[in-house]
Structure formats: structure tokens, C-alpha cells
PDB file of C-alpha atoms in Angstrom:
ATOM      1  CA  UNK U 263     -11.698  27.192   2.210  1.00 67.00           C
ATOM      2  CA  UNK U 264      -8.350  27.133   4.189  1.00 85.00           C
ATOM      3  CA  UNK U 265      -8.962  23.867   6.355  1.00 95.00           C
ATOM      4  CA  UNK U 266      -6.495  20.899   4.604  1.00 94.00           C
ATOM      5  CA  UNK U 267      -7.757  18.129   5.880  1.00 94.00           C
ATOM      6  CA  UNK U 268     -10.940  18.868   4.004  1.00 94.00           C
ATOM      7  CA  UNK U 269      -8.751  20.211   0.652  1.00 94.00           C
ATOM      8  CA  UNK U 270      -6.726  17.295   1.196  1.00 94.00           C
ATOM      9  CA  UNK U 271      -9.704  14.951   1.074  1.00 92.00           C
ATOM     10  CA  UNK U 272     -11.383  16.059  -1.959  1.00 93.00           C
ATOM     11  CA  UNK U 273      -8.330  16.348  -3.812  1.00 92.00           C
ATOM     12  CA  UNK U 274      -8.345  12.622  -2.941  1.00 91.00           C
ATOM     13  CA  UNK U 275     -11.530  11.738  -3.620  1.00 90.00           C
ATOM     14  CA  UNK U 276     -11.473  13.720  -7.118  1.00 88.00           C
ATOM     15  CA  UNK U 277      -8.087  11.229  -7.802  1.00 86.00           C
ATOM     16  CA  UNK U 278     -10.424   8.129  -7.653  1.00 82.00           C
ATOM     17  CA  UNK U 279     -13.643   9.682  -9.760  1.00 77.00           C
ATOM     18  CA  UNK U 280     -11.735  10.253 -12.238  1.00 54.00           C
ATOM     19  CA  UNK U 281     -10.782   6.953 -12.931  1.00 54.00           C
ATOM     20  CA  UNK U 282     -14.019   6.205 -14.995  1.00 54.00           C
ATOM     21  CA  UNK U 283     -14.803   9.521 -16.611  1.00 56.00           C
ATOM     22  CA  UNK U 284     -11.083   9.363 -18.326  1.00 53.00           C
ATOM     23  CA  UNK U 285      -8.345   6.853 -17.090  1.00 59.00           C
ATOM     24  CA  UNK U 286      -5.191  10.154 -16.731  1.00 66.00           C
ATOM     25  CA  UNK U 287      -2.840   8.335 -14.593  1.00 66.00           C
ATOM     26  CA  UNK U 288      -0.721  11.606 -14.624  1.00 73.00           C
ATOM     27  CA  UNK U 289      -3.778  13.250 -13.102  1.00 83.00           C
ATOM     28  CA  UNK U 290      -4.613  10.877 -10.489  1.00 87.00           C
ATOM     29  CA  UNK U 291      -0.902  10.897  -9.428  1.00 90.00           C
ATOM     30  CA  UNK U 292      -0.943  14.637  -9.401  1.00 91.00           C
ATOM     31  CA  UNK U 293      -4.140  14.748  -6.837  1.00 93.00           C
ATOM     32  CA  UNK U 294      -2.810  11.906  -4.639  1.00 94.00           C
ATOM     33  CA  UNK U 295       0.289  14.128  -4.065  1.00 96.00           C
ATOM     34  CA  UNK U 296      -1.772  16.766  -3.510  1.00 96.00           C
ATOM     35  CA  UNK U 297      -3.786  15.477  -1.506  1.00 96.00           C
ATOM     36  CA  UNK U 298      -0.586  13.762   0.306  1.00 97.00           C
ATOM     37  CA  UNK U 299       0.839  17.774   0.869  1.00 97.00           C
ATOM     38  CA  UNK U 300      -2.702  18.886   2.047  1.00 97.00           C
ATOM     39  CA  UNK U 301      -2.639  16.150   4.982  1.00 96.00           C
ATOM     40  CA  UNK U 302       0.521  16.624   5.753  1.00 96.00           C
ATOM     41  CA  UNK U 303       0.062  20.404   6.446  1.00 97.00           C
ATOM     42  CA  UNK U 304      -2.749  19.206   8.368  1.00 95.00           C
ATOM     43  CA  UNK U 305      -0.905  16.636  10.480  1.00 92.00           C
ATOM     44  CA  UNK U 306      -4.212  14.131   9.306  1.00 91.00           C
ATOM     45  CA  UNK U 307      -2.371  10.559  10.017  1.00 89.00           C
ATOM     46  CA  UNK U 308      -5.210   8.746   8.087  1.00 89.00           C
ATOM     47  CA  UNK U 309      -5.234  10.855   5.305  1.00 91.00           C
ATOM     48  CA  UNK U 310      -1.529  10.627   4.828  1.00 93.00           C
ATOM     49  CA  UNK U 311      -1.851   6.368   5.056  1.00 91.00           C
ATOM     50  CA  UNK U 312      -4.875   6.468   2.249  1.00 90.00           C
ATOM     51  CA  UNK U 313      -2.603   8.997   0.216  1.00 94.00           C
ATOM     52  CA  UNK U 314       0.160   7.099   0.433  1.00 95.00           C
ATOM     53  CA  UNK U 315      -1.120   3.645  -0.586  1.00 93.00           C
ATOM     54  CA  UNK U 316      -3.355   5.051  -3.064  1.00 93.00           C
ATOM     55  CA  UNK U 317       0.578   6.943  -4.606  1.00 95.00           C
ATOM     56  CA  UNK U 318       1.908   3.272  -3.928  1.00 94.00           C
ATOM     57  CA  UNK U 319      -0.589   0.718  -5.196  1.00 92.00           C
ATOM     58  CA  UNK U 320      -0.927   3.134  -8.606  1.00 92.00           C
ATOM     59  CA  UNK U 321       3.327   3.132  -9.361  1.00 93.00           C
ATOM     60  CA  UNK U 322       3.182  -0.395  -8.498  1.00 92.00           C
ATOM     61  CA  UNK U 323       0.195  -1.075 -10.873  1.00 90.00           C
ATOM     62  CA  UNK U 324       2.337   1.095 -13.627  1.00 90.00           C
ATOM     63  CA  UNK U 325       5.306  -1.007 -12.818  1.00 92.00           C
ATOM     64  CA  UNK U 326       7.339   2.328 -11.668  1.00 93.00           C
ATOM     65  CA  UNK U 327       9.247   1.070  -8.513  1.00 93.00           C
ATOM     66  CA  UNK U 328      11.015   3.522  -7.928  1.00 93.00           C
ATOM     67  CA  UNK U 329       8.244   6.028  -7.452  1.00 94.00           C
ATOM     68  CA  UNK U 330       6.302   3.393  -5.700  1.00 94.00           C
ATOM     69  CA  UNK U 331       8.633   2.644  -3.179  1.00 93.00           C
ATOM     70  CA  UNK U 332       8.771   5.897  -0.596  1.00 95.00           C
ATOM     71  CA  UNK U 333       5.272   5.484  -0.925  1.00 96.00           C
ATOM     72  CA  UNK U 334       4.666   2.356   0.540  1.00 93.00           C
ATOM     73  CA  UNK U 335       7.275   3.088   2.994  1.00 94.00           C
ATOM     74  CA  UNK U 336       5.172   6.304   4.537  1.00 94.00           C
ATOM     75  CA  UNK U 337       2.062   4.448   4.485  1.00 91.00           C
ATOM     76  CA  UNK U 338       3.485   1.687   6.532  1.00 90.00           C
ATOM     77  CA  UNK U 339       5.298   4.440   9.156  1.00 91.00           C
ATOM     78  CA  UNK U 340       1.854   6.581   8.885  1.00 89.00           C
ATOM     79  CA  UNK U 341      -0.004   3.483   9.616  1.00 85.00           C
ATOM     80  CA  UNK U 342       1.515   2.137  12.550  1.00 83.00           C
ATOM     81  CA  UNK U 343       1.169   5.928  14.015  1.00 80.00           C
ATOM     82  CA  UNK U 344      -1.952   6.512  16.456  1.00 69.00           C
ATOM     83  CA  UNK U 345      -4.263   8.865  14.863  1.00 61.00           C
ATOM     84  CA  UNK U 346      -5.903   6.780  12.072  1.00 58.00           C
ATOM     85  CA  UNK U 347      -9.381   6.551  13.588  1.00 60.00           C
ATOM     86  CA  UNK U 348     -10.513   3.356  11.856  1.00 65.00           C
ATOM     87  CA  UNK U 349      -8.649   0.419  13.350  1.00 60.00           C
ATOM     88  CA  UNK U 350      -9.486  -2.230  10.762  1.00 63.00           C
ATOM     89  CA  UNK U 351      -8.290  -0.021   8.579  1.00 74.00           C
ATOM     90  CA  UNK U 352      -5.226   0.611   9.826  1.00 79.00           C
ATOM     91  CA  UNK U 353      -4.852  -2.963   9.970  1.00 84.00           C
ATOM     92  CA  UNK U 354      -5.555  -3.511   6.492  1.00 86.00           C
ATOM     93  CA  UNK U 355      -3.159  -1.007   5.191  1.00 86.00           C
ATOM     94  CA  UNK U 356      -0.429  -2.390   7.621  1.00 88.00           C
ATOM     95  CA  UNK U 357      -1.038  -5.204   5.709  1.00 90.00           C
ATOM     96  CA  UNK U 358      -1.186  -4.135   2.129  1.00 91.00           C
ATOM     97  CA  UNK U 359       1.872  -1.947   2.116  1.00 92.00           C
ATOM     98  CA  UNK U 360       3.985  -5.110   3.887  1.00 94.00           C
ATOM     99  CA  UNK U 361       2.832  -6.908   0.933  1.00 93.00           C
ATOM    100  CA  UNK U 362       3.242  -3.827  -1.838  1.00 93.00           C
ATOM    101  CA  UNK U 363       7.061  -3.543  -0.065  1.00 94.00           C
ATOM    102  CA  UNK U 364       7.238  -7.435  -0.625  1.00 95.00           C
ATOM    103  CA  UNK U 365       6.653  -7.112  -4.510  1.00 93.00           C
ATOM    104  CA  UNK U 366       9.129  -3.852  -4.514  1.00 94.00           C
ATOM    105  CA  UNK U 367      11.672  -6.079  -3.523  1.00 95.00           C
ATOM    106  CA  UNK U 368      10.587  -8.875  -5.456  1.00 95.00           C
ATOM    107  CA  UNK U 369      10.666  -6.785  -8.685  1.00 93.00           C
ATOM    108  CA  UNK U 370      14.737  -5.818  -7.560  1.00 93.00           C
ATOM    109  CA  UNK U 371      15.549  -9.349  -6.821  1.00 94.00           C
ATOM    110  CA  UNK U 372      15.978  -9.565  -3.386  1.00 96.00           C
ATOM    111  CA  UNK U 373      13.647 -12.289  -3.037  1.00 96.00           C
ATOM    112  CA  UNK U 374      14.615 -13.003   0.950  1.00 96.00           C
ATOM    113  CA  UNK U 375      14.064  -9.488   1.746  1.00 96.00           C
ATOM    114  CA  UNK U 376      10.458 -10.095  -0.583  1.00 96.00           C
ATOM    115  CA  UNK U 377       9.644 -13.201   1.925  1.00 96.00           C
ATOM    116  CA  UNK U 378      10.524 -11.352   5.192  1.00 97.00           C
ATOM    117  CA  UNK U 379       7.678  -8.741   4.043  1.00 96.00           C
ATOM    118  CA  UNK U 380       5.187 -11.701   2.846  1.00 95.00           C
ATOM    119  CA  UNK U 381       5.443 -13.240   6.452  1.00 94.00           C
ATOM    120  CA  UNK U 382       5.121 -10.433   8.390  1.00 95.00           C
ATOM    121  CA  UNK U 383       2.478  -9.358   6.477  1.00 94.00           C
ATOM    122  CA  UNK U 384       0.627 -13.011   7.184  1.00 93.00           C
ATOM    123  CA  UNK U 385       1.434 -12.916  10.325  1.00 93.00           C
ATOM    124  CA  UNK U 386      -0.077  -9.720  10.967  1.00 91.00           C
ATOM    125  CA  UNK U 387      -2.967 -10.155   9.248  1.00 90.00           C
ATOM    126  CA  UNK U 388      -3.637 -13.672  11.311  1.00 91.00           C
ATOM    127  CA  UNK U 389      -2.610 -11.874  14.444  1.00 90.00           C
ATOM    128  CA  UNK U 390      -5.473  -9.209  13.631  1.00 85.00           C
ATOM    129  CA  UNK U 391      -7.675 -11.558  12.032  1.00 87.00           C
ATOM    130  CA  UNK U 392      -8.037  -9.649   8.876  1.00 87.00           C
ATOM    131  CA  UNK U 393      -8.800 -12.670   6.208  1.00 85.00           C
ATOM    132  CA  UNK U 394      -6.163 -11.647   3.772  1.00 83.00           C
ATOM    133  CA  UNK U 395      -4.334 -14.785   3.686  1.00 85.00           C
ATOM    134  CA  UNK U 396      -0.500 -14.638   1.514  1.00 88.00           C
ATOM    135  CA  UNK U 397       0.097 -18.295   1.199  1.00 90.00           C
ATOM    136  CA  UNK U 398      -0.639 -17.050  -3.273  1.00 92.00           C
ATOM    137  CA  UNK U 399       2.009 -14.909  -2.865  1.00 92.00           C
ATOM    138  CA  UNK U 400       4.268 -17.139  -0.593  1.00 94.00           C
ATOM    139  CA  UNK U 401       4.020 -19.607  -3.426  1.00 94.00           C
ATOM    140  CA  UNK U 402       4.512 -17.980  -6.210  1.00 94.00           C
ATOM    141  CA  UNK U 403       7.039 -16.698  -4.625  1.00 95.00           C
ATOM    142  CA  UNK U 404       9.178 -19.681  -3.281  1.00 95.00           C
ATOM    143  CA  UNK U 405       8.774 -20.974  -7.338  1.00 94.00           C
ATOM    144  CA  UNK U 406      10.509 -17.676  -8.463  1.00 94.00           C
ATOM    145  CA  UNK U 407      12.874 -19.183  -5.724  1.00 94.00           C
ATOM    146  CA  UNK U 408      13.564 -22.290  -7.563  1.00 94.00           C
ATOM    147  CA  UNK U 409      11.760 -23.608  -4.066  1.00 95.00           C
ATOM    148  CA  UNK U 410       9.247 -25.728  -5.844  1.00 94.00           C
ATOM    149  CA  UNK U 411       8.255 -28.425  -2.940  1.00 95.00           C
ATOM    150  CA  UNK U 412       7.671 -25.095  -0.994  1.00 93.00           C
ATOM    151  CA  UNK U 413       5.854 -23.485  -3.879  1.00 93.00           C
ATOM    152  CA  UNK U 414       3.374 -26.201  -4.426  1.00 93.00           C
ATOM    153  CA  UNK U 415       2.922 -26.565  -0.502  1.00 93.00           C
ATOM    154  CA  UNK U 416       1.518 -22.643  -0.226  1.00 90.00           C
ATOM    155  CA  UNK U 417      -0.228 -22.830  -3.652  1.00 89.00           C
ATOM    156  CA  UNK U 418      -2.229 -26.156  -2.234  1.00 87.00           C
TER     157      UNK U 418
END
């Protein structure tokens, strides 16, 4: 086969069934990026945002930032592109790689920069009705703030 979408795809696919049979994060990461090249080569938009959040949401899960962050970063630019054919979708990962950038900064400190991503990411998601609602993460993170009265307003 010499289409990449299609390589692309079940390079990604094989990153998440793999999961089960034998939990090798090096693998997974190693097919995502892969997979990531593949729909890149193919100029596959949607690909490229699955890839990408799929790279991100794993280094954030492992608690490497610093891999995590690019990652999140392209799936939010490769998300806002036309091209990804499911429009929900695109919504949703608008939405989760606002609030993976949030926790990037977060995890570095910058805790304003952390609550600009938190609110645009509500604020999209109640502009596109998607029912992913941050007011948790607004919370928790106004008490990290030493905001309290804010904290406990969100977490209510």
C-alpha cells in the first residue's frame, strides 16, 4: 500500500489496541508519531487533530510536558483548520486541547495563562453546546490560586 491516509490510520488505530494486549507506552508513542508523519504526508487535517491529541493527552497522562506541549498546540491549529469532516468532533477537540494547554501551563506555574485556556475552553464549549462543562477545573484551579471564595463558587 502507498496511500497515507490509510497507513496513517492503522498505524493509529494499532497505537490504541495495544493498550490492553500490553500497556508499551514507548510503542503507542512511536505509532501516534507515525501515524502523525503518515497524515501529514497526506495533508489528512483530521488525522493530524486525532494524532495529535492522542501524542498530547498520553505525555500529559505520563506527566512529560514538555513532549506534550507541541502536541496540543498542533491539534488546536489542525483543529480549527477546515478539513476535519466531523464537526462535533472538531468541536470537542477544540475543546480538549484548550483544556490539555490549560494544565501545561498549570503544571509551569503560570496559573493566569492556565485560566485564560479554562475559559475559552468553557466558553467554547457553551458556545457549541458540547456539555463539557470546566467549572471542576476552574475551581480547583482558583484554590491552587489561593482564590478560595472563587474556588468553592465553581466547585458548588
Amino acid at each position: 500500500m502507498h496511500n497515507d491516509k490509510i497507513l496513517g490510520w492503522a498505524d493509529l488505530y494499532l497505537s490504541n489496541i495495544t493498550w490492553p494486549i500490553r500497556h508499551d507506552l514507548l510503542e503507542e508513542s512511536t505509532l501516534r508519531i507515525k501515524a502523525l508523519h503518515y497524515f501529514e504526508k497526506a495533508g489528512d487535517t483530521e488525522g493530524q487533530t486525532e494524532a495529535s491529541l492522542e501524542l498530547a493527552m498520553q505525555y500529559l497522562d505520563e506527566g512529560n510536558f514538555v513532549e506534550a506541549f507541541p502536541y496540543c498546540e498542533k491539534c488546536l491549529l489542525t483543529s480549527k483548520k477546515k478539513g476535519v469532516h466531523n464537526l462535533s468532533y472538531r468541536d470537542d477537540c477544540i475543546q480538549e486541547a484548550l483544556r490539555n494547554m490549560s494544565s501545561l501551563y498549570e503544571a509551569a506555574g503560570d496559573y493566569k495563562t492556565a485560566m485564560e485556556q479554562l475559559t475559552e475552553a468553557q466558553q467554547y464549549g457553551k458556545k457549541y453546546k458540547l456539555g463539557w462543562e470546566m467549572e471542576d477545573a476552574i475551581g480547583e484551579l482558583f484554590d491552587k490560586m489561593g482564590m478560595h471564595d472563587s474556588a468553592n463558587y465553581y466547585l458548588k
